[in-house]
Amino acid sequence: MSIIAPPLSLYIHIPWCVKKCPYCDFNSHAQNGELPVQAYVDALLADLDRDIESFAGAVAGRPLHSIFFGGGTPSLFAPDAIARILDGVGLRLALPDGIEVTLETNPGTVEHGRFDQYLRAGVSRLSFGVQSFDDSKLARLGRIHSASDAERAIRDAQDAGYSNINLDLMYALPEQTLAQALDDVERAISLEPTHLSHYQLTLEPNTLFASRPPPLPDEDSAWDMQDACQERMSVAGFAQYEVSAYAKDSRHSLHNLNYWQFGDYLGIGAGAHGKLTDVDRGTIVRTAKVKLPRSYLERAARDEPAGTLNPVDAAERPFEFMMNALRLNAGVDLRLFVERCGMDSSAIADALRSARKRGWISDDPERIVATELGRRFLNDVIGLFLPDRPGKA
């Protein structure tokens, strides 16, 4: 079967934060002195040049679908640095008019520049890491902003002209009650964002919270919070379209949708990951850049490759595809699996049959959609597609 090229996005990682949060397992590093902004921008563009050259068969002639600045705290970089990155990208790749360009930003006033300047630089969408509107909970999470900081920053961004704004919220926080979780959602809705990301706090390995766990709500309480918050967001017009994503007026995150639909993306920056499809060769590869900012900058200074690549073999593709696609409430067409994995649907027939038998996937033969029960046991559903654990009828 031939692979059909999916949309191509670009992920740009800015690895620094003012302070590392105790729950965070992302590749982020506390700022220590002045940031090497100029050198890092140079390194990013050199990294992009190497990827374009190394993966010419997968990149040449393809316009970008979306751009996402993640971190870390990308808004630690002033608007002129972000503008220089986007200008450099535009010289190397085709940028369609109106392309979605997202910048993650924290609400603290020391962590972002003027929003009107980011807008002029080409950033069309902002994602605020609010997490909670309860100051006591923010302190427990190690955040350095307050609820009033968050509200002020969001209003400032709207006044500057931003109409596409996401707010990140967490629930099942230390000693959080259902009423407190609902209050966070209520205050978020009152700020009129277009998108909400609503995540359960989990204890990730190699984090401070994992080594010294705070008192978290039990599983039943967390589930009650999720159900109640989902209902409140639905009433306010936010439609859930992915496990943790809710959009108003169909303002879905185009960048994240590309991930969930097994799209392609270049990944540049310390710790950035990418996925690229070469249609002519019928290959899919994943890339990973070195994590430490110092090592990343040193390799750039020596004009050396900044990372590694790993082929995604045919046996691994069903699991890789389902790991993201099954997170979508509407699922995906079966033909999307065929087109983006370059495999016949018979390759997953046994796993689908097993999932349907257990009530985890709907009976629609043309679509792959997790049922409500399947969403509750999503890891088990996805596990059916592991290469060493074929589904059984």
mmCIF file of N, CA and C in Angstrom, residues 199-259:
data_model
loop_
_atom_site.group_PDB
_atom_site.id
_atom_site.type_symbol
_atom_site.label_atom_id
_atom_site.label_comp_id
_atom_site.label_asym_id
_atom_site.label_seq_id
_atom_site.Cartn_x
_atom_site.Cartn_y
_atom_site.Cartn_z
ATOM 1 N N TYR A 199 -6.710 19.042 32.091
ATOM 2 C CA TYR A 199 -5.903 17.862 32.360
ATOM 3 C C TYR A 199 -5.988 17.452 33.826
ATOM 4 N N GLN A 200 -5.959 16.158 34.072
ATOM 5 C CA GLN A 200 -5.823 15.672 35.444
ATOM 6 C C GLN A 200 -4.355 15.721 35.845
ATOM 7 N N LEU A 201 -4.080 16.230 37.033
ATOM 8 C CA LEU A 201 -2.720 16.208 37.558
ATOM 9 C C LEU A 201 -2.315 14.762 37.833
ATOM 10 N N THR A 202 -1.236 14.340 37.248
ATOM 11 C CA THR A 202 -0.719 12.997 37.484
ATOM 12 C C THR A 202 0.723 13.094 37.970
ATOM 13 N N LEU A 203 1.150 12.102 38.705
ATOM 14 C CA LEU A 203 2.508 12.075 39.250
ATOM 15 C C LEU A 203 3.420 11.389 38.248
ATOM 16 N N GLU A 204 4.230 12.171 37.554
ATOM 17 C CA GLU A 204 5.102 11.651 36.514
ATOM 18 C C GLU A 204 6.467 11.286 37.098
ATOM 19 N N PRO A 205 7.089 10.228 36.582
ATOM 20 C CA PRO A 205 8.414 9.847 37.076
ATOM 21 C C PRO A 205 9.423 10.993 36.922
ATOM 22 N N ASN A 206 10.406 10.988 37.805
ATOM 23 C CA ASN A 206 11.507 11.957 37.761
ATOM 24 C C ASN A 206 11.050 13.397 37.975
ATOM 25 N N THR A 207 9.970 13.561 38.727
ATOM 26 C CA THR A 207 9.537 14.899 39.124
ATOM 27 C C THR A 207 9.562 14.981 40.651
ATOM 28 N N LEU A 208 9.557 16.202 41.163
ATOM 29 C CA LEU A 208 9.557 16.391 42.614
ATOM 30 C C LEU A 208 8.298 15.799 43.236
ATOM 31 N N PHE A 209 7.165 15.960 42.569
ATOM 32 C CA PHE A 209 5.923 15.403 43.096
ATOM 33 C C PHE A 209 5.967 13.875 43.163
ATOM 34 N N ALA A 210 6.677 13.241 42.225
ATOM 35 C CA ALA A 210 6.779 11.781 42.243
ATOM 36 C C ALA A 210 7.586 11.306 43.445
ATOM 37 N N SER A 211 8.620 12.052 43.795
ATOM 38 C CA SER A 211 9.458 11.652 44.934
ATOM 39 C C SER A 211 8.837 12.056 46.267
ATOM 40 N N ARG A 212 8.051 13.126 46.248
ATOM 41 C CA ARG A 212 7.366 13.579 47.468
ATOM 42 C C ARG A 212 5.904 13.872 47.122
ATOM 43 N N PRO A 213 5.090 12.831 47.000
ATOM 44 C CA PRO A 213 3.720 13.023 46.519
ATOM 45 C C PRO A 213 2.872 13.889 47.456
ATOM 46 N N PRO A 214 2.164 14.852 46.890
ATOM 47 C CA PRO A 214 1.214 15.634 47.684
ATOM 48 C C PRO A 214 -0.078 14.840 47.869
ATOM 49 N N PRO A 215 -0.937 15.229 48.788
ATOM 50 C CA PRO A 215 -2.216 14.524 48.974
ATOM 51 C C PRO A 215 -3.188 14.872 47.850
ATOM 52 N N LEU A 216 -3.450 13.903 46.979
ATOM 53 C CA LEU A 216 -4.324 14.119 45.823
ATOM 54 C C LEU A 216 -5.681 13.479 46.051
ATOM 55 N N PRO A 217 -6.721 13.987 45.390
ATOM 56 C CA PRO A 217 -8.039 13.349 45.466
ATOM 57 C C PRO A 217 -7.968 11.908 44.963
ATOM 58 N N ASP A 218 -8.838 11.047 45.498
ATOM 59 C CA ASP A 218 -8.832 9.660 45.049
ATOM 60 C C ASP A 218 -9.420 9.552 43.642
ATOM 61 N N GLU A 219 -9.342 8.350 43.090
ATOM 62 C CA GLU A 219 -9.729 8.143 41.693
ATOM 63 C C GLU A 219 -11.194 8.493 41.454
ATOM 64 N N ASP A 220 -12.072 8.093 42.373
ATOM 65 C CA ASP A 220 -13.499 8.396 42.199
ATOM 66 C C ASP A 220 -13.761 9.902 42.240
ATOM 67 N N SER A 221 -13.073 10.594 43.138
ATOM 68 C CA SER A 221 -13.251 12.045 43.234
ATOM 69 C C SER A 221 -12.756 12.731 41.974
ATOM 70 N N ALA A 222 -11.616 12.260 41.450
ATOM 71 C CA ALA A 222 -11.081 12.832 40.214
ATOM 72 C C ALA A 222 -12.052 12.613 39.057
ATOM 73 N N TRP A 223 -12.659 11.428 39.011
ATOM 74 C CA TRP A 223 -13.623 11.142 37.941
ATOM 75 C C TRP A 223 -14.845 12.050 38.062
ATOM 76 N N ASP A 224 -15.308 12.277 39.297
ATOM 77 C CA ASP A 224 -16.448 13.180 39.503
ATOM 78 C C ASP A 224 -16.111 14.593 39.041
ATOM 79 N N MET A 225 -14.882 15.043 39.296
ATOM 80 C CA MET A 225 -14.448 16.366 38.853
ATOM 81 C C MET A 225 -14.461 16.442 37.329
ATOM 82 N N GLN A 226 -13.932 15.409 36.693
ATOM 83 C CA GLN A 226 -13.897 15.408 35.233
ATOM 84 C C GLN A 226 -15.299 15.482 34.661
ATOM 85 N N ASP A 227 -16.203 14.655 35.161
ATOM 86 C CA ASP A 227 -17.587 14.636 34.648
ATOM 87 C C ASP A 227 -18.280 15.983 34.850
ATOM 88 N N ALA A 228 -18.153 16.532 36.056
ATOM 89 C CA ALA A 228 -18.842 17.786 36.355
ATOM 90 C C ALA A 228 -18.274 18.942 35.544
ATOM 91 N N CYS A 229 -16.965 18.975 35.393
ATOM 92 C CA CYS A 229 -16.334 20.055 34.627
ATOM 93 C C CYS A 229 -16.664 19.941 33.146
ATOM 94 N N GLN A 230 -16.702 18.713 32.630
ATOM 95 C CA GLN A 230 -17.093 18.516 31.236
ATOM 96 C C GLN A 230 -18.505 19.021 30.989
ATOM 97 N N GLU A 231 -19.398 18.719 31.902
ATOM 98 C CA GLU A 231 -20.780 19.159 31.768
ATOM 99 C C GLU A 231 -20.861 20.678 31.781
ATOM 100 N N ARG A 232 -20.116 21.316 32.662
ATOM 101 C CA ARG A 232 -20.153 22.781 32.740
ATOM 102 C C ARG A 232 -19.596 23.403 31.473
ATOM 103 N N MET A 233 -18.502 22.842 30.945
ATOM 104 C CA MET A 233 -17.929 23.377 29.716
ATOM 105 C C MET A 233 -18.870 23.173 28.535
ATOM 106 N N SER A 234 -19.556 22.037 28.510
ATOM 107 C CA SER A 234 -20.505 21.762 27.433
ATOM 108 C C SER A 234 -21.644 22.774 27.444
ATOM 109 N N VAL A 235 -22.187 23.055 28.611
ATOM 110 C CA VAL A 235 -23.273 24.033 28.736
ATOM 111 C C VAL A 235 -22.822 25.401 28.251
ATOM 112 N N ALA A 236 -21.531 25.717 28.459
ATOM 113 C CA ALA A 236 -20.994 27.016 28.042
ATOM 114 C C ALA A 236 -20.605 27.050 26.561
ATOM 115 N N GLY A 237 -20.821 25.935 25.849
ATOM 116 C CA GLY A 237 -20.556 25.926 24.415
ATOM 117 C C GLY A 237 -19.206 25.371 24.019
ATOM 118 N N PHE A 238 -18.493 24.764 24.970
ATOM 119 C CA PHE A 238 -17.194 24.166 24.653
ATOM 120 C C PHE A 238 -17.394 22.687 24.358
ATOM 121 N N ALA A 239 -17.206 22.296 23.097
ATOM 122 C CA ALA A 239 -17.404 20.912 22.687
ATOM 123 C C ALA A 239 -16.108 20.135 22.872
ATOM 124 N N GLN A 240 -16.205 19.011 23.566
ATOM 125 C CA GLN A 240 -15.025 18.161 23.728
ATOM 126 C C GLN A 240 -14.753 17.446 22.412
ATOM 127 N N TYR A 241 -13.516 17.546 21.913
ATOM 128 C CA TYR A 241 -13.178 16.847 20.685
ATOM 129 C C TYR A 241 -11.986 15.916 20.851
ATOM 130 N N GLU A 242 -11.352 15.962 22.026
ATOM 131 C CA GLU A 242 -10.228 15.077 22.353
ATOM 132 C C GLU A 242 -10.257 14.875 23.856
ATOM 133 N N VAL A 243 -9.547 13.883 24.356
ATOM 134 C CA VAL A 243 -9.615 13.530 25.767
ATOM 135 C C VAL A 243 -9.536 14.749 26.677
ATOM 136 N N SER A 244 -8.636 15.684 26.371
ATOM 137 C CA SER A 244 -8.424 16.831 27.258
ATOM 138 C C SER A 244 -8.671 18.169 26.583
ATOM 139 N N ALA A 245 -9.287 18.186 25.410
ATOM 140 C CA ALA A 245 -9.409 19.416 24.627
ATOM 141 C C ALA A 245 -10.864 19.760 24.345
ATOM 142 N N TYR A 246 -11.192 21.046 24.517
ATOM 143 C CA TYR A 246 -12.553 21.551 24.370
ATOM 144 C C TYR A 246 -12.500 22.856 23.586
ATOM 145 N N ALA A 247 -13.312 22.952 22.549
ATOM 146 C CA ALA A 247 -13.265 24.129 21.694
ATOM 147 C C ALA A 247 -14.636 24.771 21.575
ATOM 148 N N LYS A 248 -14.639 26.088 21.482
ATOM 149 C CA LYS A 248 -15.857 26.858 21.246
ATOM 150 C C LYS A 248 -15.852 27.323 19.795
ATOM 151 N N ASP A 249 -17.009 27.287 19.170
ATOM 152 C CA ASP A 249 -17.132 27.743 17.778
ATOM 153 C C ASP A 249 -16.146 27.034 16.854
ATOM 154 N N SER A 250 -15.908 25.745 17.125
ATOM 155 C CA SER A 250 -15.030 24.904 16.283
ATOM 156 C C SER A 250 -13.606 25.447 16.187
ATOM 157 N N ARG A 251 -13.141 26.166 17.207
ATOM 158 C CA ARG A 251 -11.766 26.676 17.191
ATOM 159 C C ARG A 251 -10.807 25.624 17.742
ATOM 160 N N HIS A 252 -10.758 24.487 17.055
ATOM 161 C CA HIS A 252 -9.872 23.406 17.447
ATOM 162 C C HIS A 252 -8.412 23.829 17.283
ATOM 163 N N SER A 253 -7.541 23.190 18.026
ATOM 164 C CA SER A 253 -6.111 23.394 17.817
ATOM 165 C C SER A 253 -5.698 22.613 16.575
ATOM 166 N N LEU A 254 -5.431 23.317 15.479
ATOM 167 C CA LEU A 254 -5.071 22.641 14.228
ATOM 168 C C LEU A 254 -3.756 21.894 14.375
ATOM 169 N N HIS A 255 -2.843 22.466 15.154
ATOM 170 C CA HIS A 255 -1.547 21.818 15.344
ATOM 171 C C HIS A 255 -1.714 20.488 16.078
ATOM 172 N N ASN A 256 -2.443 20.497 17.176
ATOM 173 C CA ASN A 256 -2.619 19.263 17.927
ATOM 174 C C ASN A 256 -3.446 18.237 17.159
ATOM 175 N N LEU A 257 -4.430 18.697 16.396
ATOM 176 C CA LEU A 257 -5.191 17.770 15.562
ATOM 177 C C LEU A 257 -4.278 17.046 14.583
ATOM 178 N N ASN A 258 -3.275 17.729 14.081
ATOM 179 C CA ASN A 258 -2.343 17.080 13.166
ATOM 180 C C ASN A 258 -1.565 15.975 13.874
ATOM 181 N N TYR A 259 -1.173 16.208 15.130
ATOM 182 C CA TYR A 259 -0.543 15.136 15.909
ATOM 183 C C TYR A 259 -1.484 13.942 16.035
#
